[in-house]
PDB file of C-alpha atoms in Angstrom:
ATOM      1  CA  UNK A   1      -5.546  12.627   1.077  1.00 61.00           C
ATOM      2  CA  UNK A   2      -9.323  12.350   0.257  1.00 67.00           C
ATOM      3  CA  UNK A   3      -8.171   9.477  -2.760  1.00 67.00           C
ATOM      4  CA  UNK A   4      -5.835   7.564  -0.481  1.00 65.00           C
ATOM      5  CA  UNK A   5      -9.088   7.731   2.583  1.00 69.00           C
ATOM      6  CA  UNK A   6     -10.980   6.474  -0.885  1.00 71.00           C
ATOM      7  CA  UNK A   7      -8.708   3.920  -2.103  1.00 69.00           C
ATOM      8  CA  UNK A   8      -8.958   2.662   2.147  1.00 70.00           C
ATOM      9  CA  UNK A   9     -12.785   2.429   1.991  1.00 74.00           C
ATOM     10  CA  UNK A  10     -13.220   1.373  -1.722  1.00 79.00           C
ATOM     11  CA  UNK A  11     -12.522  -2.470  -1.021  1.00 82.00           C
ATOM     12  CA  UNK A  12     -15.611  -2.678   1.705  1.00 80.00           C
ATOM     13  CA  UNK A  13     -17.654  -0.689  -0.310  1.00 80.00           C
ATOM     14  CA  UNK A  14     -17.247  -2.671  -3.629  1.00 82.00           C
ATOM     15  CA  UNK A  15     -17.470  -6.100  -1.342  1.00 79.00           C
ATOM     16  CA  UNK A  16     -20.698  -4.817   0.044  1.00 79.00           C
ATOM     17  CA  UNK A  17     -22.011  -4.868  -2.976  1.00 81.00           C
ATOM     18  CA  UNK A  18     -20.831  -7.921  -4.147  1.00 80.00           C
ATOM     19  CA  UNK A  19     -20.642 -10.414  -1.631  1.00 79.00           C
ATOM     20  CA  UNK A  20     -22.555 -11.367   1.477  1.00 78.00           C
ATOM     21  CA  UNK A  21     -21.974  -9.404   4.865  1.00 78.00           C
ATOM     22  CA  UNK A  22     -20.193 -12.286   6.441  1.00 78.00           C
ATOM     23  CA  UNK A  23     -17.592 -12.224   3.245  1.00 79.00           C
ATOM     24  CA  UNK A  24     -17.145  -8.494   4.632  1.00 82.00           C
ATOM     25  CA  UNK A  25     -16.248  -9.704   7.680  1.00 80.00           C
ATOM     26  CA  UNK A  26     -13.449 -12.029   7.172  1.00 79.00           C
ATOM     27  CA  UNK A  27     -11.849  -9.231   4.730  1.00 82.00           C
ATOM     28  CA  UNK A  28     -12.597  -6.672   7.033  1.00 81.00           C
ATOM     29  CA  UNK A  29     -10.470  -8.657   9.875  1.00 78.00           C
ATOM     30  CA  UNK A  30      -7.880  -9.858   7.508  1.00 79.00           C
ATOM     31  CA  UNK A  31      -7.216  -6.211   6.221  1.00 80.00           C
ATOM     32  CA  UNK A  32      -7.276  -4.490   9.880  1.00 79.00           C
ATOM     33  CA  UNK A  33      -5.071  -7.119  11.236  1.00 77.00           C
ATOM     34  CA  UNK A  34      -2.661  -7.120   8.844  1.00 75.00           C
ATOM     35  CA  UNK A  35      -2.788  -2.869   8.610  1.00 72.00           C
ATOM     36  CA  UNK A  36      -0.952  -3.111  11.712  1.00 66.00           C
ATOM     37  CA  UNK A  37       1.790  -3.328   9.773  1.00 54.00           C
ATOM     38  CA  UNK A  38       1.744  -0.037   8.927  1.00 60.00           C
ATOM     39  CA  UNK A  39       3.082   1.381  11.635  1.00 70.00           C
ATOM     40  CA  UNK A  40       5.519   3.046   9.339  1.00 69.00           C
ATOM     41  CA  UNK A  41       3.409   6.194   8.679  1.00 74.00           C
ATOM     42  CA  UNK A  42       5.524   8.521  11.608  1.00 77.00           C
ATOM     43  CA  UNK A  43       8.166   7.729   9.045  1.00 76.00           C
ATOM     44  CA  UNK A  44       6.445   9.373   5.888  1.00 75.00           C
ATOM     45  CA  UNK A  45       5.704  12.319   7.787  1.00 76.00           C
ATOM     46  CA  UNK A  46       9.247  12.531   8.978  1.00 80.00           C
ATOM     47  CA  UNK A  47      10.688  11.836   5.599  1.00 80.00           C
ATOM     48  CA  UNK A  48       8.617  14.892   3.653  1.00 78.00           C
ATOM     49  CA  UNK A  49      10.375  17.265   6.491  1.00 83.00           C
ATOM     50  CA  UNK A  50      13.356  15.894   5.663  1.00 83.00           C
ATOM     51  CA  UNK A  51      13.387  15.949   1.474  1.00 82.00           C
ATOM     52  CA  UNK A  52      11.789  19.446   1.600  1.00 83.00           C
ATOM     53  CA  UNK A  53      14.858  20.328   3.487  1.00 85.00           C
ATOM     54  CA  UNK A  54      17.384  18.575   1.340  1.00 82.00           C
ATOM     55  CA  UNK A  55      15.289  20.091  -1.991  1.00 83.00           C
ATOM     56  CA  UNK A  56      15.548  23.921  -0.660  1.00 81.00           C
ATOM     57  CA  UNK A  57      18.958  23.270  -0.039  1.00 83.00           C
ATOM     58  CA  UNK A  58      19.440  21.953  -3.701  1.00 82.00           C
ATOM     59  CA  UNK A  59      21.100  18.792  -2.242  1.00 79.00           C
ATOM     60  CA  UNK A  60      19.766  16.597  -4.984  1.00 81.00           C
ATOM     61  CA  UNK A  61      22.477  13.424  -4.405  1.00 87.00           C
ATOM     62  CA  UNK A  62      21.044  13.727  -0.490  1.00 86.00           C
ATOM     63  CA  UNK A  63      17.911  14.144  -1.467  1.00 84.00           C
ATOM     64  CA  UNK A  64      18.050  10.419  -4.170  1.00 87.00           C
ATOM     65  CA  UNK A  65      20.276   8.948  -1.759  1.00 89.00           C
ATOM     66  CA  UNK A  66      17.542   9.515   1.282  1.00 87.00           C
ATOM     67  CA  UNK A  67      14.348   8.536  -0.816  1.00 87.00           C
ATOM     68  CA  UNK A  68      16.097   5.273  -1.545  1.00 90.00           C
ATOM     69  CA  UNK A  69      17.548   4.091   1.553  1.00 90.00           C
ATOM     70  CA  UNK A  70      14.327   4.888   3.817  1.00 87.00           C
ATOM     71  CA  UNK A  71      12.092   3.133   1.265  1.00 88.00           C
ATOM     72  CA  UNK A  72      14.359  -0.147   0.994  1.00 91.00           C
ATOM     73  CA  UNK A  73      14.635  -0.191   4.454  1.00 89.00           C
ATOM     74  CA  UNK A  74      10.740   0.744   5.612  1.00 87.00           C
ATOM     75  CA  UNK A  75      10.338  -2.353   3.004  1.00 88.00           C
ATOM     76  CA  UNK A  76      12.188  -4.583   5.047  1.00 91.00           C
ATOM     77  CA  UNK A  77      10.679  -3.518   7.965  1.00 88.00           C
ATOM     78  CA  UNK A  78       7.610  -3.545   6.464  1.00 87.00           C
ATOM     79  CA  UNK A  79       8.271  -7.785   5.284  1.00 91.00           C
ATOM     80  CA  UNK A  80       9.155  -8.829   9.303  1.00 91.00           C
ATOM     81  CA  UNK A  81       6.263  -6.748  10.757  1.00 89.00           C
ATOM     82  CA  UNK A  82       4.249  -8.698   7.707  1.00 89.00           C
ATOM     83  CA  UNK A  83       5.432 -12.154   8.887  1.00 92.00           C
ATOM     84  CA  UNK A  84       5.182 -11.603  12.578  1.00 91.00           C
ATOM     85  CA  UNK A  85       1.427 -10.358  12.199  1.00 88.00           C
ATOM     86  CA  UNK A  86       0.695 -13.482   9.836  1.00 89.00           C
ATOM     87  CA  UNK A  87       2.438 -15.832  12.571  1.00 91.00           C
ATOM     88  CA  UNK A  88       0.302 -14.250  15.287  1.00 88.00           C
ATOM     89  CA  UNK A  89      -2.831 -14.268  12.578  1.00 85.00           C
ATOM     90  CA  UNK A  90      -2.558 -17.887  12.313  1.00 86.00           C
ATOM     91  CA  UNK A  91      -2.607 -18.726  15.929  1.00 87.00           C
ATOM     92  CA  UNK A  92      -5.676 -15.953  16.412  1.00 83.00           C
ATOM     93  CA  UNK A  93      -7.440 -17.999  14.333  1.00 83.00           C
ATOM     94  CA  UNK A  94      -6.449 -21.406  15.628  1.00 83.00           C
ATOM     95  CA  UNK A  95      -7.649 -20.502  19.053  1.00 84.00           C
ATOM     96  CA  UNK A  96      -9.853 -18.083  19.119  1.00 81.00           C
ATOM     97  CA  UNK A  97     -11.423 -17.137  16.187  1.00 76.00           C
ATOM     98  CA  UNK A  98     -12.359 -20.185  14.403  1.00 79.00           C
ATOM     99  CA  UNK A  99     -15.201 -18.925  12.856  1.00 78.00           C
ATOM    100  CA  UNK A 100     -13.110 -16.488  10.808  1.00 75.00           C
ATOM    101  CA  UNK A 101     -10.879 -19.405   9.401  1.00 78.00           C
ATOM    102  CA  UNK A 102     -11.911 -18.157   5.943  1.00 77.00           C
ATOM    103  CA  UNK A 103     -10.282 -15.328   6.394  1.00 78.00           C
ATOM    104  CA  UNK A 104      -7.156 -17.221   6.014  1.00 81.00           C
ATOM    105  CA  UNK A 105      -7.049 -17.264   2.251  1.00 82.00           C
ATOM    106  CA  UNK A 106      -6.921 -14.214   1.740  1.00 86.00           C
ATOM    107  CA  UNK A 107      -4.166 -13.257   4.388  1.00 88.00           C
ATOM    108  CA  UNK A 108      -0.909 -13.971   2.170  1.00 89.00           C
ATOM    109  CA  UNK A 109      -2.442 -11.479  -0.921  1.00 89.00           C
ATOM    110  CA  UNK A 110      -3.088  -9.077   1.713  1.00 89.00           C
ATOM    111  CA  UNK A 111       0.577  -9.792   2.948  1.00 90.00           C
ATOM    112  CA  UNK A 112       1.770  -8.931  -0.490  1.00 90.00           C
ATOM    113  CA  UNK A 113      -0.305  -5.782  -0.282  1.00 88.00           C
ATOM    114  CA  UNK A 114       0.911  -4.007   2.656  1.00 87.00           C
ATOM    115  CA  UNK A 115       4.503  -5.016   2.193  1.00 88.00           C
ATOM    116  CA  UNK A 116       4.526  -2.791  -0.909  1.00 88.00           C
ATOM    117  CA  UNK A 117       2.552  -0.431   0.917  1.00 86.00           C
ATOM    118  CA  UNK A 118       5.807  -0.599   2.989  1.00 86.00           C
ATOM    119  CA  UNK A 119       8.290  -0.066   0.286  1.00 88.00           C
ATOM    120  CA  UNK A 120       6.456   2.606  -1.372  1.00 88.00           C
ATOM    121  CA  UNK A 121       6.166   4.919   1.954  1.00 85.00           C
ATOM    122  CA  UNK A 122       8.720   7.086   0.602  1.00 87.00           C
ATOM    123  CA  UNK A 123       6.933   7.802  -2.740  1.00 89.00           C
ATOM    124  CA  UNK A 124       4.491  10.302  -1.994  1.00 86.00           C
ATOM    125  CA  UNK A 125       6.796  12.388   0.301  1.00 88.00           C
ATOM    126  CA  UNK A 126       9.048  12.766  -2.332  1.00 89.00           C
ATOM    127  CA  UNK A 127       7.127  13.761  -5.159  1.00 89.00           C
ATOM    128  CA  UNK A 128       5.087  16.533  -2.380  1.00 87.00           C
ATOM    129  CA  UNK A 129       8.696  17.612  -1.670  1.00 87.00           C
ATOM    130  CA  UNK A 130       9.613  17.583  -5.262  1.00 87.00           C
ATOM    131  CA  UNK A 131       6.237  19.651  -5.689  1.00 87.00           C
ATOM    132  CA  UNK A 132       5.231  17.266  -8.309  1.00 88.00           C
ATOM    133  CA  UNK A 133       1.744  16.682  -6.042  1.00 86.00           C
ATOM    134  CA  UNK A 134      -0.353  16.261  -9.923  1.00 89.00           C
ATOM    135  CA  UNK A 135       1.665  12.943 -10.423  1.00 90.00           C
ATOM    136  CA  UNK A 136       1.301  11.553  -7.342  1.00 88.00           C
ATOM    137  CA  UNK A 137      -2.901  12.577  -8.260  1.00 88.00           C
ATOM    138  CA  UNK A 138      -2.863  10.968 -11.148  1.00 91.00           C
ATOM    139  CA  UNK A 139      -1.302   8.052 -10.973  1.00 92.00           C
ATOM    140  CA  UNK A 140      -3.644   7.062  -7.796  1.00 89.00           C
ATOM    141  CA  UNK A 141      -6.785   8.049  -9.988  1.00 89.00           C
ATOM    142  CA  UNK A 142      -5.591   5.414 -12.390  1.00 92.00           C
ATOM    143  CA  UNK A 143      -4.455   2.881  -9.725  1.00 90.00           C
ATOM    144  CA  UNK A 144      -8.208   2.854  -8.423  1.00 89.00           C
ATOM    145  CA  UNK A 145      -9.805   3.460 -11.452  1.00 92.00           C
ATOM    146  CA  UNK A 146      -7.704  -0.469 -12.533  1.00 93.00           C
ATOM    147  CA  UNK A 147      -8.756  -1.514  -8.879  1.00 92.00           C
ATOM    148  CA  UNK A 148     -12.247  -1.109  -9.381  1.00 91.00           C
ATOM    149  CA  UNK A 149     -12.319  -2.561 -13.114  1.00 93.00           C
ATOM    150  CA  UNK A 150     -10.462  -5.711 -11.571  1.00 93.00           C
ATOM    151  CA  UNK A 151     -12.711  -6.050  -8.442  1.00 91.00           C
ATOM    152  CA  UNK A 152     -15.547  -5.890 -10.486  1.00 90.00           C
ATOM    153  CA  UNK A 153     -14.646  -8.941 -12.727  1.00 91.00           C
ATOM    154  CA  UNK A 154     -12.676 -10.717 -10.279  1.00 91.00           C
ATOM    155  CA  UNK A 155     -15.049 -10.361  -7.113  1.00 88.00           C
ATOM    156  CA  UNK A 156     -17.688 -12.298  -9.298  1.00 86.00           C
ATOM    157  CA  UNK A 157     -15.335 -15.121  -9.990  1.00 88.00           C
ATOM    158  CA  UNK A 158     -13.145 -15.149  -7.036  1.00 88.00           C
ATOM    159  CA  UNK A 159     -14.771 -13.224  -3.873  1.00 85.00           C
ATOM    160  CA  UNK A 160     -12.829 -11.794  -1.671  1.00 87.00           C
ATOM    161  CA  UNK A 161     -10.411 -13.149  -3.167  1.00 88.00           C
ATOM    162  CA  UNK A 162     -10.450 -11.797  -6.328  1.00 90.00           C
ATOM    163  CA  UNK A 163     -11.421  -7.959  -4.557  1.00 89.00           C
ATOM    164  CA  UNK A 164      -7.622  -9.010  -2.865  1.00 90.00           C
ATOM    165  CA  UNK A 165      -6.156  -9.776  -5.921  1.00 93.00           C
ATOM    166  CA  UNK A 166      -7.065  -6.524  -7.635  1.00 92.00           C
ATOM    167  CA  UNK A 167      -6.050  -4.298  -4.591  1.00 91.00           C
ATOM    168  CA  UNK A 168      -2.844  -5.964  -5.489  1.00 92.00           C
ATOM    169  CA  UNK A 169      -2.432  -5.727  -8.517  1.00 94.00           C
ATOM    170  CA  UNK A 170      -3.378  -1.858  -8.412  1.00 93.00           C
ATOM    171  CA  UNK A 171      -1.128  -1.007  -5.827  1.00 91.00           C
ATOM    172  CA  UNK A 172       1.910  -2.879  -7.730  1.00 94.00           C
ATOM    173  CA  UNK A 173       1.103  -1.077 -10.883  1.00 94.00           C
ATOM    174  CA  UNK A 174       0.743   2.084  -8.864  1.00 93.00           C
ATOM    175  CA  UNK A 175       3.714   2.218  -6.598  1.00 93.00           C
ATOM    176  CA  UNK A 176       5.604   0.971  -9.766  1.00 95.00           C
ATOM    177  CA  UNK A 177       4.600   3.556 -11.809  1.00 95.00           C
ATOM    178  CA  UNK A 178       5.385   5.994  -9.472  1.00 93.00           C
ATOM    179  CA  UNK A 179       8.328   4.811  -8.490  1.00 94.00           C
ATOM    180  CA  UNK A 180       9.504   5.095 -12.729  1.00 94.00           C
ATOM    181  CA  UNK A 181       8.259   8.819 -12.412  1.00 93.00           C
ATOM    182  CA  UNK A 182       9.779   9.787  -9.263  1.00 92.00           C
ATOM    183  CA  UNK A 183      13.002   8.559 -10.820  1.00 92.00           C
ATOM    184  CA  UNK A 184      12.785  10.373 -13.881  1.00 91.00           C
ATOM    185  CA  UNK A 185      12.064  13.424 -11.762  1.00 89.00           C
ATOM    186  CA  UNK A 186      15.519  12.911  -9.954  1.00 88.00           C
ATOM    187  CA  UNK A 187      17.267  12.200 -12.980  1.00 87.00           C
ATOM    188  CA  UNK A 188      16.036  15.709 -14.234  1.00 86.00           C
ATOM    189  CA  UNK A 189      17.530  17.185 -11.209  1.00 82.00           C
ATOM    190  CA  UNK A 190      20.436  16.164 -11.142  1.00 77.00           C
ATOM    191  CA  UNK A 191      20.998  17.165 -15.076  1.00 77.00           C
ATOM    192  CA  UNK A 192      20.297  20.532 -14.211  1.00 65.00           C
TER     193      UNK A 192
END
């Protein structure tokens, strides 16, 4: 928990560093705006209860077959709840907060970002109910360890922009390389 509460406060952090306070501020309302999307987190926590369950029971085809199915659909619901908030971002902006208009470009990466936040809600519960917590560790050390070697270059070149860019970029390679371990995992149970 105290990486993922880093990984949530690394991007202001690194900005304030990098960029002036008003940059701060666009990202800052871009990112809490669009983290309304994840109102999928009641569904994490309901998910670990219900793979630590199907693991003590050794009910490894329920246990796949779950992980799957919530994941591709929090995804989907993750990719409307993404749209609607970008509909109702562009209209915020339009009439009433025209002074964040720059905020705009970075709105889409940002997009991109929590919608694989939404298809990878399913990861971590899984490999906690698997009891395979030391993946889960350090694949996110390496996710923000990239993140902060990419924000570094790209924040010079790009602003918040390029911070954006990196957060996505580290969360694709890290929910994608979790996502090729938690499947190996399964594969190894259901071998046994």
């Amino acid at each position: 928990e105290n990486i993922i509460k880093l990984n949530d406060n690394l991007p202001i952090i690194l900005l304030g560093i990098f960029v002036l306070p008003k940059d701060v501020g666009y990202f800052k309302l871009g990112y809490s705006i669009m983290g309304l999307s994840i109102l999928l987190e009641p569904i994490s926590r309901n998910l670990l209860i219900k793979l630590r369950q199907l693991k003590a029971i050794q009910d490894i085809k329920g246990l796949s077959n779950t992980f799957y199915k919530v994941s591709l659909y929090a995804g989907i619901i993750s990719i409307v709840l993404v749209a609607i908030i970008v509909i109702i971002y562009h209209f915020l902006i339009y009439f009433l907060l025209r002074d964040y208009e720059l905020s705009l470009k970075i709105i889409y990466l940002l997009a991109i970002y929590f919608c694989l936040a939404g298809f990878g809600i399913g990861l971590s519960p899984i490999l906690r109910a698997l009891e395979r917590l030391d993946i889960e560790i350090k694949i996110n050390a390496l996710g923000i360890l990239i993140f902060i070697v990419l924000s570094l270059f790209l924040i010079k070149k790009l602003g918040i922009s390029g911070l954006t860019l990196a957060l996505v970029i580290s969360s694709l390679f890290t929910k994608f390389v979790m996502y090729i371990s938690v499947k190996n995992q399964l594969n190894k149970l259901k071998t046994l």
